[in-house]
PDB file of C-alpha atoms in Angstrom:
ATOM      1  CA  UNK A   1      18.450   1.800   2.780  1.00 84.00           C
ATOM      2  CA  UNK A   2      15.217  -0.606   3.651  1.00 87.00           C
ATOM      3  CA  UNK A   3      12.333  -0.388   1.330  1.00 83.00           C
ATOM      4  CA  UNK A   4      10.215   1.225   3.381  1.00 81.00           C
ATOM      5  CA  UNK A   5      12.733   3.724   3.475  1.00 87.00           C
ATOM      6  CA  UNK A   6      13.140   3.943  -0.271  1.00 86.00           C
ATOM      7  CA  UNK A   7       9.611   4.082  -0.657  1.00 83.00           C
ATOM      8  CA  UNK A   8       8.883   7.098   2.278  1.00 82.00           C
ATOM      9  CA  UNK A   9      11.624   9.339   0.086  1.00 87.00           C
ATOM     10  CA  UNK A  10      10.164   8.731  -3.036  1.00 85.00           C
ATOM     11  CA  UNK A  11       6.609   9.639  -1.478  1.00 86.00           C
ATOM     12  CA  UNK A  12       8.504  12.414  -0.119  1.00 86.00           C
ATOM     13  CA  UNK A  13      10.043  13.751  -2.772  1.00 86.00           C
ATOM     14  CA  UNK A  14       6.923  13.920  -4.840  1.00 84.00           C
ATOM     15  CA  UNK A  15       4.267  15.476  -2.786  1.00 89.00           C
ATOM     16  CA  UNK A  16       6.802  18.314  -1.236  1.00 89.00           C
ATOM     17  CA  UNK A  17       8.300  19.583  -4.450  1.00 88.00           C
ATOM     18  CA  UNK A  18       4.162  20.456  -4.963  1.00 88.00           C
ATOM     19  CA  UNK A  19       2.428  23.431  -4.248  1.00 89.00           C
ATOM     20  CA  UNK A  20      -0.905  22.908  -5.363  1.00 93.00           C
ATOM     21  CA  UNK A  21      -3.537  20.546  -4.769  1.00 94.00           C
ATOM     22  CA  UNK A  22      -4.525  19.439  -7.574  1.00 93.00           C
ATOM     23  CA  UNK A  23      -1.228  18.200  -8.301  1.00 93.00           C
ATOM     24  CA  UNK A  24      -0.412  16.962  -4.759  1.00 95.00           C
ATOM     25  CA  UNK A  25      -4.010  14.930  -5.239  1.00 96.00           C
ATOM     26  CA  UNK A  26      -2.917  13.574  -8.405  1.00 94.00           C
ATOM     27  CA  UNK A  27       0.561  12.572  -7.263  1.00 94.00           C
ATOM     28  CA  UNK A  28      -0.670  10.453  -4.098  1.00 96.00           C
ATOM     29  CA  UNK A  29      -3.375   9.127  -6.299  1.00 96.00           C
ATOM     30  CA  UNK A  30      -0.520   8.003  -8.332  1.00 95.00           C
ATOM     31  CA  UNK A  31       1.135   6.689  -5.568  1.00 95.00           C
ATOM     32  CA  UNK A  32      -1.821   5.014  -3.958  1.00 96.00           C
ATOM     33  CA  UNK A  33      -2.213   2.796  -7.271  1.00 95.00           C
ATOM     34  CA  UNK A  34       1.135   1.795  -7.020  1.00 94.00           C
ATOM     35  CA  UNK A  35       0.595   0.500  -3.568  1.00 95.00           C
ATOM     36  CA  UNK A  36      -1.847  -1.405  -4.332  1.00 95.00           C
ATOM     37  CA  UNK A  37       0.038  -2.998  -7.141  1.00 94.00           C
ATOM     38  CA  UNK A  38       2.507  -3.985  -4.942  1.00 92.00           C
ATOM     39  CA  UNK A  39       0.233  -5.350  -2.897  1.00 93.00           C
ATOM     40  CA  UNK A  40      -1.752  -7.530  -5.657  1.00 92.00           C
ATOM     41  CA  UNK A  41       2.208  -8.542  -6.808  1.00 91.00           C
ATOM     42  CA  UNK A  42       2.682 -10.130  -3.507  1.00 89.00           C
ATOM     43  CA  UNK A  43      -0.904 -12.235  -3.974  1.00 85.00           C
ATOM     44  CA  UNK A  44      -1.257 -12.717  -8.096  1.00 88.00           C
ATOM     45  CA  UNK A  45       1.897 -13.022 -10.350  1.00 86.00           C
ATOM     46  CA  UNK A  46       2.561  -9.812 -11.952  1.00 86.00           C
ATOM     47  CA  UNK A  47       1.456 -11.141 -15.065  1.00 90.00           C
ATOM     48  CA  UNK A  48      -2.054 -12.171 -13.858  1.00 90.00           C
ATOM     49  CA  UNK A  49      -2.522  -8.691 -11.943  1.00 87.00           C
ATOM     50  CA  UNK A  50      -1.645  -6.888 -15.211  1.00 87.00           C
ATOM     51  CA  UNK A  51      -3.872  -9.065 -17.812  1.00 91.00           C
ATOM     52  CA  UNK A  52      -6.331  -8.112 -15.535  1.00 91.00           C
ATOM     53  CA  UNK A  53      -6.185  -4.922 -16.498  1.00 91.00           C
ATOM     54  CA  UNK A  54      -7.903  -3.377 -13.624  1.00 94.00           C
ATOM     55  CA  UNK A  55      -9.394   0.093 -12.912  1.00 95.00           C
ATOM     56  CA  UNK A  56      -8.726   1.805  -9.411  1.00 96.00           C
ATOM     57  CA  UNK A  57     -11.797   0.556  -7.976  1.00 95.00           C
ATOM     58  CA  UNK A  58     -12.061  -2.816  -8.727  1.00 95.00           C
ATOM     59  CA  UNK A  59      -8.165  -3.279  -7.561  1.00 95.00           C
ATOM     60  CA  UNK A  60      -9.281  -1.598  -3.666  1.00 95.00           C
ATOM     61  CA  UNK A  61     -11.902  -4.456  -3.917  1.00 94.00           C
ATOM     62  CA  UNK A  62      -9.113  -6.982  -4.990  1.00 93.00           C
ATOM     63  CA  UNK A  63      -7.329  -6.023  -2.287  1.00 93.00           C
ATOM     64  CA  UNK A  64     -10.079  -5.775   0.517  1.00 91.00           C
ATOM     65  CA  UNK A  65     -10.625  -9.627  -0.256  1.00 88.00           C
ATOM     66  CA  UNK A  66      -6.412 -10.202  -0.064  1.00 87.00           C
ATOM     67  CA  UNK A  67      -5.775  -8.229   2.986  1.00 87.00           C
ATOM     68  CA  UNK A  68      -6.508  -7.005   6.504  1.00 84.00           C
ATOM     69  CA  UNK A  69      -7.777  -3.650   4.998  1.00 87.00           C
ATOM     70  CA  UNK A  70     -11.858  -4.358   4.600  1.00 90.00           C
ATOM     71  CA  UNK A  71     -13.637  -2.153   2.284  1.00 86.00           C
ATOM     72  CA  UNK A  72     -15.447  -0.763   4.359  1.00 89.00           C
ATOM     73  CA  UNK A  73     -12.346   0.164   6.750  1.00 93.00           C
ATOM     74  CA  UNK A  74     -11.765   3.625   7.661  1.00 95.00           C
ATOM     75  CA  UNK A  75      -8.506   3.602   5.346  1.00 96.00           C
ATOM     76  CA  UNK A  76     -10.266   2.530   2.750  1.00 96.00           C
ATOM     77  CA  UNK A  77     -13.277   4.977   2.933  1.00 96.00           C
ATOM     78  CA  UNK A  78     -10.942   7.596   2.602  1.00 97.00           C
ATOM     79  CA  UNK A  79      -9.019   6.047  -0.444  1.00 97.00           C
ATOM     80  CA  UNK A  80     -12.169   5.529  -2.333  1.00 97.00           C
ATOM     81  CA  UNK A  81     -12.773   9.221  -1.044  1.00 97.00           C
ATOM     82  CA  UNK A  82      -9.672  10.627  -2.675  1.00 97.00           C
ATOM     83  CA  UNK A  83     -10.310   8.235  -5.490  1.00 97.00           C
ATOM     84  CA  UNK A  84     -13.902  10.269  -5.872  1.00 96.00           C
ATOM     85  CA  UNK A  85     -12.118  13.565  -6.012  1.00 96.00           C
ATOM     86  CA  UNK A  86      -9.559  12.771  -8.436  1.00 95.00           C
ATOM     87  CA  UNK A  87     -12.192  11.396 -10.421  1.00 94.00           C
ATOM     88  CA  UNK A  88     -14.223  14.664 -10.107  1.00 92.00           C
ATOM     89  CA  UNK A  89     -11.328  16.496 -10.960  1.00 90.00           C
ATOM     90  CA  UNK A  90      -9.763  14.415 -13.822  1.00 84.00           C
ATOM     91  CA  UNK A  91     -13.116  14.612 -16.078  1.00 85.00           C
ATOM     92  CA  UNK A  92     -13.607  18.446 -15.501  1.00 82.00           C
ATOM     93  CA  UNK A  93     -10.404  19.751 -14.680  1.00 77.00           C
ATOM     94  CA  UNK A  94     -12.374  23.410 -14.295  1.00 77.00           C
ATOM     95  CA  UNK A  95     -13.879  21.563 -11.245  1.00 76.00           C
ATOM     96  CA  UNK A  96     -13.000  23.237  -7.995  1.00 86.00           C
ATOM     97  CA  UNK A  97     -11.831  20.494  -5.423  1.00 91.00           C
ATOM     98  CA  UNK A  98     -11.015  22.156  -2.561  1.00 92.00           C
ATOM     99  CA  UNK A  99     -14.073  22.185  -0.892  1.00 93.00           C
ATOM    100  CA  UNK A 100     -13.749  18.366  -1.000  1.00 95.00           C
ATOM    101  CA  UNK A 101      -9.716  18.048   0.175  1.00 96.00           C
ATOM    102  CA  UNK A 102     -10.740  20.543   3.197  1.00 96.00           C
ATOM    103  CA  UNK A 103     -13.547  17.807   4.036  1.00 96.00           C
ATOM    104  CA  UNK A 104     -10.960  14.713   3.370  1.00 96.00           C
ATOM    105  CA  UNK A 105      -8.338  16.972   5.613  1.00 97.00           C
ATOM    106  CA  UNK A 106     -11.224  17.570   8.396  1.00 96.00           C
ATOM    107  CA  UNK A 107     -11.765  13.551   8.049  1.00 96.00           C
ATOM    108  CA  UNK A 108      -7.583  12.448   8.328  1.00 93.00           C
ATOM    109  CA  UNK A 109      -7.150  15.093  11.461  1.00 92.00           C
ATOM    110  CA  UNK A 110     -10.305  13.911  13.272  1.00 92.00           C
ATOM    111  CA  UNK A 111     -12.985  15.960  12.824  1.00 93.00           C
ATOM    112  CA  UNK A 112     -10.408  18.730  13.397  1.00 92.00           C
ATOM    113  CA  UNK A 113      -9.454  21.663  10.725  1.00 93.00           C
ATOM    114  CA  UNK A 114      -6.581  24.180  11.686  1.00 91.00           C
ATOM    115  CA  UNK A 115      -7.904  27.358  12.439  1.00 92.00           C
ATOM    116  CA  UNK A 116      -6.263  28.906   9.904  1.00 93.00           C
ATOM    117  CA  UNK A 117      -7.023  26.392   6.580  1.00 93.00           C
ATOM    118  CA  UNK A 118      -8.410  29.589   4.533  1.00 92.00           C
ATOM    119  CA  UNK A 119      -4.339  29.971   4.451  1.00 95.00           C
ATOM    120  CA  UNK A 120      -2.747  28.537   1.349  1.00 93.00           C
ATOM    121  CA  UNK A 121       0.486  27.404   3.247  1.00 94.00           C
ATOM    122  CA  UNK A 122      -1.753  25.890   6.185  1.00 95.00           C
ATOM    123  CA  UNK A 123      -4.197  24.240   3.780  1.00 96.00           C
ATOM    124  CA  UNK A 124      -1.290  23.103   1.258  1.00 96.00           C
ATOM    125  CA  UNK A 125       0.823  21.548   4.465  1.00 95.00           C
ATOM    126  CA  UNK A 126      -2.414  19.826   5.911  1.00 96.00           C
ATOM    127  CA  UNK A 127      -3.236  18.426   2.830  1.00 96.00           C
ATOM    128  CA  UNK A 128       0.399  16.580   2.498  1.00 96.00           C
ATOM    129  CA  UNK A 129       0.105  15.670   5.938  1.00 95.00           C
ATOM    130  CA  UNK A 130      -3.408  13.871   5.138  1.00 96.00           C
ATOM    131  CA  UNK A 131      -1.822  12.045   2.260  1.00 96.00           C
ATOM    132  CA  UNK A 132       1.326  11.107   4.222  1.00 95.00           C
ATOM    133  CA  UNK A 133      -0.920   9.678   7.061  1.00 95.00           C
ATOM    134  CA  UNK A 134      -2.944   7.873   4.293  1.00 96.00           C
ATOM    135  CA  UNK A 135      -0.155   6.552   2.004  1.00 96.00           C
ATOM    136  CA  UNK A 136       1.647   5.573   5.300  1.00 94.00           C
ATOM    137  CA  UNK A 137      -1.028   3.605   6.747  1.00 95.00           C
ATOM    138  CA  UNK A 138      -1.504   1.926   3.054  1.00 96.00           C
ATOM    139  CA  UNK A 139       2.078   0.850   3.459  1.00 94.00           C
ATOM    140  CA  UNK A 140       1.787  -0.666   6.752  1.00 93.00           C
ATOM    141  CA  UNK A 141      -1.149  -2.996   4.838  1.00 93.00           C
ATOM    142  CA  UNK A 142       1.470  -3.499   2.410  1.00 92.00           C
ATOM    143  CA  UNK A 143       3.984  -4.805   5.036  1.00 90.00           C
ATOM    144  CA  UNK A 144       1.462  -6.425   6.747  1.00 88.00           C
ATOM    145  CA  UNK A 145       0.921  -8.365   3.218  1.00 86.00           C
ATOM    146  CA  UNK A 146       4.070  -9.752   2.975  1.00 83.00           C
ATOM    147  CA  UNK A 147       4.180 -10.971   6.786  1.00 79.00           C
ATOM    148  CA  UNK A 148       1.379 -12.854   5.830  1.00 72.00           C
ATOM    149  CA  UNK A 149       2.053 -14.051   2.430  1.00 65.00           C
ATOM    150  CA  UNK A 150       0.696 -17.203   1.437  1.00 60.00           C
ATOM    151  CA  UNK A 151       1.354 -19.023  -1.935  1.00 55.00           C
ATOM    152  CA  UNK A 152       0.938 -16.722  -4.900  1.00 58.00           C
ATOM    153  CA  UNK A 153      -2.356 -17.524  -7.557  1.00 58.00           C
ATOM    154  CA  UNK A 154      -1.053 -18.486 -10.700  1.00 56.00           C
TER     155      UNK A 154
END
């Protein structure tokens, strides 16, 4: 099994065993960080990249200045979106955030919102699909990374 392969189960695996959103949101949040660690392994030494310690945001800037993916890309506008959400939730976890996944849903599926998203099942199952279209096209930066790796900064 290739690691892309490895890596699509294991994203998988955790956002269909969930059934709600805040813990689907949570989970790819999860798995957007690690990601993006891979991707600052491939540039820094894992030693530098962890003594640097850094918080979510200041790693998609790392990585906009390592990569193809810009910050002010479409992928990741909607990164730092989720990233906005989760924080939302994460420091008032009475917050209600599915106003905001319906908008990040209507923003993955092109301005576009099945008609029936007031559904749990067909909100829950667009959601995933959103993060699986987001943590997929994170990946491909991620494989694009280590087509273009130059030497590592030690």
């Amino acid at each position: 099994m290739t690691e892309s392969e490895r890596t699509f189960n294991r994203i998988q695996s955790f956002i269909e065993r969930s059934d709600s959103d805040e813990l689907i949101l949570l989970k790819s949040h999860l798995l957007i960080e690690e990601i993006f660690d891979r991707i600052l392994y491939l540039k820094l030494t894992k030693e530098i990249a962890d003594k640097l310690n850094l918080a979510f945001f200041k790693k998609s800037l790392l990585i906009s200045g390592l990569t193809l993916c810009k910050h002010d890309s479409e992928l990741m506008s909607n990164i730092l979106l989720v990233n906005r959400i989760r924080n939302k939730f994460a420091h008032n976890l009475e917050e209600d955030i599915r106003e905001e996944l319906v908008k990040f849903i209507k923003i993955l599926h092109g301005g576009e919102l099945p008609k029936t998203i007031n559904q749990k099942k067909t909100y829950i199952n667009s959601l995933k699909r959103s993060f699986y279209f987001l943590l997929g096209n994170l990946w491909s930066v991620y494989q694009t990374s280590i087509i273009f790796e130059d030497k590592k900064i030690k």
